[in-house]
């Protein structure tokens, strides 16, 4: 049975040991003592302060404390200088009455209660020491230059050891190098001494860190002499000595090895490790490669290390054998406390290692375990104690001691036998907040004996959380590796053993991550300007963000120029000190995000300095300079300028440019100039200020290097030659006394040059020359030091005169009715008397062949440049006679004209008829009258009339065409559809074809009462019909025998101009087929004073415009204007008269009165019968079309009754289906009309139906019913006629 228990206990070792990692016994439960705080094992104290030796422990009941000193009991009560702090084992030693060194020794603390005893480490208490240097007189050291030297330090032994450094009398550290360096023991080594090493203040200082005191050695004087010449020598090691040495180091400590060599020249030191590489991350080389340092030494660092000293004379090696030992160290940590329930098994493990291998001993409650009471449930096996079937009362504290030659480890671990139901130590209802896509860890720290089992649930507890994405750790913590929003909610952890269970609720909130959406960007800004770094962030709305800006990982400067806003940083008036990296950090309680951007402040470069002239020659000099500060923007070029103090003092001129990488320029110079130079630097920001001027550099005068340019010869009169040139500048003159030698001769005639001297001028006039003959010309520069180079020959001509002869054999060839080609023989060169510029054709239209009356048209001119012999005359009028002549012209002017010739253009297509008006409109007929075209362009052979109906949606019907004779000027059309809009097109024809058409739209209509209301626009020769507030320019003649005037109107690109007055303004509509793009509407008050101007509004590509500036109660003249180029005439439409009413009156329908409603119901049948009778009379020739009105306006609720069932039905007639002229559409829009049905209201875009002040006609053409508001307008007093009654009934219904 015992063997089986031992096997079971062994199997549980790993599991129980792992569980113990999270063990924490609540203090309200019985438990042995546990040391919680103690002083370090090597405890160095300051002798000037009280000694405090710490020892703290916990346990239940709270433990009592005792101490041993140097292995024996330390009776605190007997020493009045020693006190123990209450509820603690910490000792406080008062050294005011006793020296600190009296209390040096080895201390150990013991904490005990009834469940066990815990002991501390051995604490070795020593006071720090900083002894003075012994007084000694150091003799000066005299040494030969070039030899090696060691200055010893040998500081007094202190505790802890001091830090050594060398300084001079001014407390300045002595410079060290590869030649002079300090060794690890503090001595100062010279590989070779130099004369400059002589000084009398080589002082070694020792700083004792514990007491913060510094001790000084007596100064050492070194005098370097040079009696013998220096002799070079190969290296030799000063330390270490010999070819090899050994060194031992403990694991985990720092290994330092040094090699310092003598030699001249100074040797260089290098290190290698035999057969292995250095541990890169733990290795460093100090003191100019003389010291090799390896931190945190491990067993792998053992081996041979070789240092090599080398100069040009040879090398020397030294090998250091390094062995690594180890004080004891834990392999898996110290043994852990063990809590067991009665009857359970457990294991205490003390796993450690070291070099050499350490020994392990056990103690129980501070007593060696072999001397402790026997316990059958306990078995010690080397580093392990196995507990089997423990019982209450077996609680104790066990000590594990691991030691070897280099140290020891001491650890306490208790075994606490308890029987305790579970409890959860994590606070209840704790809220965990994590960031989405991050790890979530929810704790469920628990305690119980036996150890409770942890189970997790979420929300409804439908299942345990033990699979993906949940990970349950042995200590009860629940992990979600990648938390998502769906994981938020309430969680429950349950701790359970056989004594009971305990549950705890916690809450998880998964938050959106903080992200910088727009990061700050790299900025380059000029000094003095502002810069803005944007940092726009998205974060979880439930978290409070805090934006922080850093500059170079530090706080922003405390400067009002730095303005931090919600999502930006603004820096105003930027300076060079603002250069750096700016970082925005958005912090929340859970996470943060950051982004950085660099700011570069640029400025114009500083001006160059130190201008110097070198390599001075007659025609060149070298200029050098020192560039100024670039201000973070590279200089890409230098501009060199000069001032000529001899000729243009105070004026600087650009001389040359050089790349920004150069600071030298070789300058080519001109003679006879007093140069002063300056340099400007250029970067991306701009030009620097000019540098200071260089000294003056004067060049000697010389003969001119060049002659004037731009030499020309020309005449201003027919008998002269003007010779001109571009004079030399002062820089080009090369010396004083500049003048010009002008030479000329007639080309091909003279062999000798005629020469004159000209000064202070740039031209010379030669008089008495033949007209327009060629000359050879030369101009040479001359000064007091000689002549310029031989000048080049230029060519020119003497003055021109008018051509002597006219072109001959002039004739014209007519190409078509608008184009003719003119031919001529060119004028001979001898008669041109100048440079022939070309020919000009003068032509004029004499008359139209059709009328034979002369046209007073100005003569037109076409110019043909160059030596042409023919040209085209475009844009001619057809069927016309033209005259023309041709003239040659040169630079002087035109020659005589040729003989006048004539030609006639053939017939062309005619222009549009001058006018097209409508007269005698009847119910189904009308008469069209027109005037012949203004431009007939031939013999009119006839006219073509086309017309077609147009419905409400502006869709056109089939086209009817009539051919008319040439002598006809009117035509009457019959069988037209009543109240249908028609569009008419009329054009004239010649033998060449048909010309453009004039168009017109009109609605056949007849109503004597309405026609008497027509507004006649006599001024334009047209009559307009007014419909409501609509006026149209469609010509309609009244039925009375009145004839419109036949005033000739110009052809206009505008047509169908109409207006409509509404509440928002006056709508003007039109059609336009012209090429011009600029269209304006102009209007002016009718009968306005002469000084009043037309008002103008631009139209943006549409064919209607709303005029809102017209005032009520006034009439306006309105017209449309098309404007082309500035040299083209304006095109106007016919003027339209628009009247804007002062107060828009509304019709008050009698049907809105209550008494009339009953009357209308009583006589409804009678009215229908009367309408039928009227329709029958109309078909017999009567003038009262009742049937049409019934078809168009009978409301569905008042239809005629069918004979078979006495119900209301639809009245139809296949012969005719036209609305009664003057009728109105019901307000509910229930009447359906054929596509051909139309009215002037539909065409003219109608307005609200209204009566005039006398109650007549306007409302009869409205497309809408009158308002039912009886509070406005004037009520008609007329007796209701059948027509009015029907209108009223329709309005009522």
Short mmCIF file of C-alpha atoms in Angstrom, two decimals, residues 136-414:
data_model
loop_
_atom_site.label_atom_id
_atom_site.label_comp_id
_atom_site.label_asym_id
_atom_site.label_seq_id
_atom_site.Cartn_x
_atom_site.Cartn_y
_atom_site.Cartn_z
CA UNK A 136 53.68 60.17 0.49
CA UNK A 137 56.06 62.36 -1.41
CA UNK A 138 56.14 61.47 -5.08
CA UNK A 139 59.29 62.34 -6.97
CA UNK A 140 59.03 63.80 -10.47
CA UNK A 141 59.31 61.25 -13.24
CA UNK A 142 61.82 62.05 -15.99
CA UNK A 143 61.44 59.88 -19.06
CA UNK A 144 62.93 59.74 -22.54
CA UNK A 145 60.54 60.57 -25.35
CA UNK A 146 59.14 57.50 -27.10
CA UNK A 147 59.43 55.02 -24.24
CA UNK A 148 56.46 53.53 -22.37
CA UNK A 149 55.34 54.74 -18.96
CA UNK A 150 52.99 53.59 -16.17
CA UNK A 151 51.68 56.04 -13.56
CA UNK A 152 50.47 53.99 -10.56
CA UNK A 153 47.30 54.94 -8.69
CA UNK A 154 47.06 52.29 -5.92
CA UNK A 155 44.00 53.68 -4.11
CA UNK A 156 43.26 52.72 -0.51
CA UNK A 157 41.14 49.64 -0.01
CA UNK A 158 37.52 50.66 0.50
CA UNK A 159 34.17 49.01 0.88
CA UNK A 160 32.83 48.85 -1.73
CA UNK A 161 35.87 49.35 -4.03
CA UNK A 162 36.24 52.95 -5.33
CA UNK A 163 35.82 54.23 -8.87
CA UNK A 164 39.13 55.51 -10.28
CA UNK A 165 39.69 58.39 -12.73
CA UNK A 166 42.54 60.78 -13.61
CA UNK A 167 42.17 64.57 -13.73
CA UNK A 168 44.33 67.69 -13.62
CA UNK A 169 44.42 70.59 -11.18
CA UNK A 170 41.41 72.15 -12.93
CA UNK A 171 39.33 69.03 -12.37
CA UNK A 172 39.33 68.31 -16.10
CA UNK A 173 39.63 64.69 -17.14
CA UNK A 174 42.94 63.89 -18.77
CA UNK A 175 42.48 62.99 -22.43
CA UNK A 176 42.89 59.32 -23.27
CA UNK A 177 43.54 57.63 -26.57
CA UNK A 178 44.91 54.46 -28.10
CA UNK A 179 48.32 55.67 -26.84
CA UNK A 180 47.27 56.75 -23.30
CA UNK A 181 44.63 54.84 -21.33
CA UNK A 182 43.60 53.78 -17.83
CA UNK A 183 43.76 50.14 -16.87
CA UNK A 184 41.17 48.21 -14.88
CA UNK A 185 43.19 48.60 -11.68
CA UNK A 186 43.30 52.38 -12.15
CA UNK A 187 46.91 52.84 -13.32
CA UNK A 188 47.55 55.20 -16.25
CA UNK A 189 49.48 53.56 -19.14
CA UNK A 190 51.45 55.26 -21.92
CA UNK A 191 52.34 53.03 -24.85
CA UNK A 192 54.90 55.73 -25.70
CA UNK A 193 55.36 59.22 -24.32
CA UNK A 194 55.56 62.45 -26.28
CA UNK A 195 56.89 65.88 -25.43
CA UNK A 196 53.33 67.17 -24.88
CA UNK A 197 52.86 64.60 -22.09
CA UNK A 198 55.06 66.75 -19.83
CA UNK A 199 53.00 68.20 -16.98
CA UNK A 200 52.95 68.41 -13.20
CA UNK A 201 49.31 67.61 -12.44
CA UNK A 202 48.67 63.95 -13.14
CA UNK A 203 46.22 63.31 -10.26
CA UNK A 204 44.42 60.06 -9.50
CA UNK A 205 41.03 60.36 -7.83
CA UNK A 206 39.05 57.62 -6.02
CA UNK A 207 35.30 58.03 -5.62
CA UNK A 208 33.62 55.88 -2.96
CA UNK A 209 30.01 55.56 -4.19
CA UNK A 210 28.39 54.45 -0.90
CA UNK A 211 29.50 57.49 1.07
CA UNK A 212 29.73 59.74 -2.01
CA UNK A 213 33.23 60.87 -1.06
CA UNK A 214 36.25 61.48 -3.31
CA UNK A 215 39.87 60.97 -2.26
CA UNK A 216 42.81 62.53 -4.11
CA UNK A 217 46.33 61.17 -4.61
CA UNK A 218 49.28 63.54 -4.58
CA UNK A 219 49.95 65.04 -8.05
CA UNK A 220 52.55 63.28 -10.20
CA UNK A 221 54.98 65.32 -12.29
CA UNK A 222 56.13 63.89 -15.63
CA UNK A 223 58.95 65.48 -17.64
CA UNK A 224 59.64 64.10 -21.12
CA UNK A 225 63.14 64.74 -22.48
CA UNK A 226 64.58 64.20 -25.93
CA UNK A 227 68.22 63.35 -25.54
CA UNK A 228 68.37 60.46 -27.99
CA UNK A 229 66.72 60.12 -31.37
CA UNK A 230 63.45 58.21 -31.30
CA UNK A 231 63.73 54.57 -32.09
CA UNK A 232 60.73 52.64 -33.36
CA UNK A 233 60.08 49.27 -31.79
CA UNK A 234 57.67 46.41 -32.21
CA UNK A 235 54.86 45.91 -29.67
CA UNK A 236 55.30 44.28 -26.27
CA UNK A 237 52.58 43.78 -23.67
CA UNK A 238 52.73 45.86 -20.51
CA UNK A 239 49.82 43.86 -19.08
CA UNK A 240 49.24 40.98 -18.91
CA UNK A 241 52.72 39.58 -18.83
CA UNK A 242 53.95 36.50 -20.63
CA UNK A 243 52.40 34.69 -23.60
CA UNK A 244 49.37 33.42 -21.68
CA UNK A 245 47.35 33.80 -18.51
CA UNK A 246 44.14 32.46 -16.95
CA UNK A 247 41.05 34.01 -15.49
CA UNK A 248 38.07 32.61 -13.58
CA UNK A 249 34.63 34.23 -13.65
CA UNK A 250 31.31 33.25 -12.08
CA UNK A 251 28.23 32.57 -14.10
CA UNK A 252 26.03 35.66 -14.47
CA UNK A 253 28.82 38.11 -13.63
CA UNK A 254 30.79 40.43 -15.94
CA UNK A 255 33.99 39.22 -17.57
CA UNK A 256 36.58 41.95 -18.26
CA UNK A 257 39.97 41.25 -19.87
CA UNK A 258 42.53 43.83 -20.94
CA UNK A 259 45.70 43.98 -22.99
CA UNK A 260 47.86 47.14 -22.97
CA UNK A 261 50.96 47.13 -25.16
CA UNK A 262 54.17 49.15 -25.43
CA UNK A 263 55.48 50.12 -28.87
CA UNK A 264 56.37 52.88 -31.33
CA UNK A 265 54.36 53.62 -33.37
CA UNK A 266 51.42 53.04 -31.04
CA UNK A 267 50.17 49.47 -31.46
CA UNK A 268 46.60 48.64 -32.34
CA UNK A 269 44.82 45.99 -30.24
CA UNK A 270 42.47 43.32 -31.64
CA UNK A 271 40.67 40.33 -30.01
CA UNK A 272 39.65 36.86 -31.15
CA UNK A 273 38.18 33.81 -29.46
CA UNK A 274 39.78 30.54 -30.33
CA UNK A 275 37.42 28.18 -32.18
CA UNK A 276 34.28 30.22 -31.41
CA UNK A 277 32.71 33.62 -32.02
CA UNK A 278 31.96 36.28 -29.45
CA UNK A 279 28.40 36.44 -28.12
CA UNK A 280 27.43 39.47 -30.20
CA UNK A 281 24.71 40.93 -27.99
CA UNK A 282 26.72 40.60 -24.77
CA UNK A 283 30.15 41.68 -26.01
CA UNK A 284 31.67 45.17 -26.14
CA UNK A 285 35.17 46.61 -26.63
CA UNK A 286 36.25 49.50 -24.40
CA UNK A 287 39.25 51.78 -23.91
CA UNK A 288 40.21 51.89 -27.60
CA UNK A 289 39.88 48.11 -28.06
CA UNK A 290 42.17 47.39 -25.09
CA UNK A 291 39.38 45.95 -22.91
CA UNK A 292 37.06 43.07 -23.81
CA UNK A 293 33.83 43.01 -21.80
CA UNK A 294 31.22 40.23 -21.73
CA UNK A 295 28.14 40.64 -19.54
CA UNK A 296 25.91 37.95 -18.02
CA UNK A 297 28.53 35.28 -18.45
CA UNK A 298 27.39 31.73 -19.17
CA UNK A 299 29.21 28.40 -19.36
CA UNK A 300 29.52 28.83 -23.12
CA UNK A 301 31.84 31.80 -22.63
CA UNK A 302 34.60 29.58 -21.25
CA UNK A 303 37.58 29.12 -23.56
CA UNK A 304 40.73 30.78 -24.89
CA UNK A 305 40.73 34.44 -25.86
CA UNK A 306 43.61 35.97 -27.81
CA UNK A 307 44.57 39.64 -27.91
CA UNK A 308 46.98 40.90 -30.57
CA UNK A 309 49.02 44.11 -30.52
CA UNK A 310 50.29 45.19 -33.94
CA UNK A 311 52.22 48.07 -35.51
CA UNK A 312 54.19 48.30 -38.74
CA UNK A 313 57.24 46.67 -37.17
CA UNK A 314 55.43 43.50 -36.07
CA UNK A 315 52.90 41.98 -33.70
CA UNK A 316 52.64 40.18 -30.39
CA UNK A 317 49.96 37.84 -28.99
CA UNK A 318 48.67 36.89 -25.56
CA UNK A 319 46.20 34.11 -24.78
CA UNK A 320 43.84 34.26 -21.80
CA UNK A 321 42.22 31.02 -20.68
CA UNK A 322 38.79 31.75 -19.18
CA UNK A 323 37.06 29.24 -16.89
CA UNK A 324 33.46 29.74 -15.76
CA UNK A 325 32.29 28.60 -12.34
CA UNK A 326 28.77 28.93 -10.93
CA UNK A 327 27.36 29.61 -7.52
CA UNK A 328 24.15 27.63 -6.97
CA UNK A 329 21.18 28.76 -9.05
CA UNK A 330 17.61 27.53 -9.35
CA UNK A 331 16.67 25.41 -12.32
CA UNK A 332 12.90 25.88 -12.01
CA UNK A 333 12.63 28.41 -9.23
CA UNK A 334 12.64 27.89 -5.47
CA UNK A 335 10.27 25.36 -3.87
CA UNK A 336 6.69 26.60 -3.66
CA UNK A 337 4.24 26.59 -0.78
CA UNK A 338 2.01 23.55 -0.69
CA UNK A 339 -1.59 23.51 0.56
CA UNK A 340 -3.07 20.05 1.00
CA UNK A 341 -6.34 18.74 2.28
CA UNK A 342 -6.28 15.88 4.79
CA UNK A 343 -5.54 12.65 2.97
CA UNK A 344 -3.97 14.33 -0.09
CA UNK A 345 -0.48 13.76 -1.48
CA UNK A 346 2.09 16.42 -2.38
CA UNK A 347 5.69 17.14 -3.35
CA UNK A 348 8.25 19.83 -2.43
CA UNK A 349 11.02 20.15 -5.01
CA UNK A 350 14.35 21.97 -4.62
CA UNK A 351 15.94 21.83 -8.07
CA UNK A 352 19.27 23.74 -8.38
CA UNK A 353 22.59 23.52 -10.13
CA UNK A 354 26.08 25.05 -9.92
CA UNK A 355 29.74 24.48 -10.70
CA UNK A 356 30.93 22.54 -8.87
CA UNK A 357 27.72 20.62 -8.24
CA UNK A 358 26.09 21.95 -5.05
CA UNK A 359 24.91 19.93 -2.06
CA UNK A 360 21.26 20.13 -0.94
CA UNK A 361 20.15 19.92 2.71
CA UNK A 362 16.63 20.14 4.16
CA UNK A 363 15.39 21.60 7.44
CA UNK A 364 11.94 21.72 9.02
CA UNK A 365 11.01 24.81 11.04
CA UNK A 366 14.69 25.79 11.09
CA UNK A 367 15.92 22.40 12.42
CA UNK A 368 17.83 19.93 10.18
CA UNK A 369 15.27 17.46 8.95
CA UNK A 370 17.21 14.53 10.21
CA UNK A 371 16.84 16.00 13.71
CA UNK A 372 13.13 16.66 13.32
CA UNK A 373 10.36 14.42 14.57
CA UNK A 374 9.72 11.42 12.40
CA UNK A 375 6.67 11.60 10.10
CA UNK A 376 5.51 8.52 8.17
CA UNK A 377 3.73 10.68 5.58
CA UNK A 378 7.02 12.41 4.65
CA UNK A 379 9.92 11.01 2.68
CA UNK A 380 13.08 12.92 1.66
CA UNK A 381 14.71 11.87 -1.63
CA UNK A 382 17.70 14.14 -2.36
CA UNK A 383 16.13 17.38 -3.75
CA UNK A 384 12.51 16.24 -3.21
CA UNK A 385 10.23 15.67 -0.23
CA UNK A 386 7.22 13.47 -0.95
CA UNK A 387 4.11 13.81 1.23
CA UNK A 388 1.57 11.00 1.27
CA UNK A 389 -1.83 10.96 2.95
CA UNK A 390 -1.13 14.03 5.05
CA UNK A 391 -3.20 14.71 8.13
CA UNK A 392 -4.24 17.74 10.08
CA UNK A 393 -1.42 18.94 12.29
CA UNK A 394 1.29 18.17 9.69
CA UNK A 395 1.71 21.87 8.74
CA UNK A 396 5.32 23.08 8.84
CA UNK A 397 7.86 25.30 7.07
CA UNK A 398 10.62 23.49 5.23
CA UNK A 399 13.96 25.08 4.38
CA UNK A 400 16.02 24.04 1.36
CA UNK A 401 19.73 24.98 1.45
CA UNK A 402 21.83 24.61 -1.71
CA UNK A 403 25.54 25.42 -1.45
CA UNK A 404 28.95 25.00 -3.08
CA UNK A 405 32.32 26.78 -2.85
CA UNK A 406 31.00 29.95 -4.46
CA UNK A 407 27.77 30.55 -2.58
CA UNK A 408 24.48 29.22 -1.30
CA UNK A 409 20.70 29.42 -1.82
CA UNK A 410 18.16 29.30 1.03
CA UNK A 411 14.42 28.98 0.42
CA UNK A 412 11.38 28.55 2.69
CA UNK A 413 8.29 26.60 1.58
CA UNK A 414 5.45 25.62 3.86
#
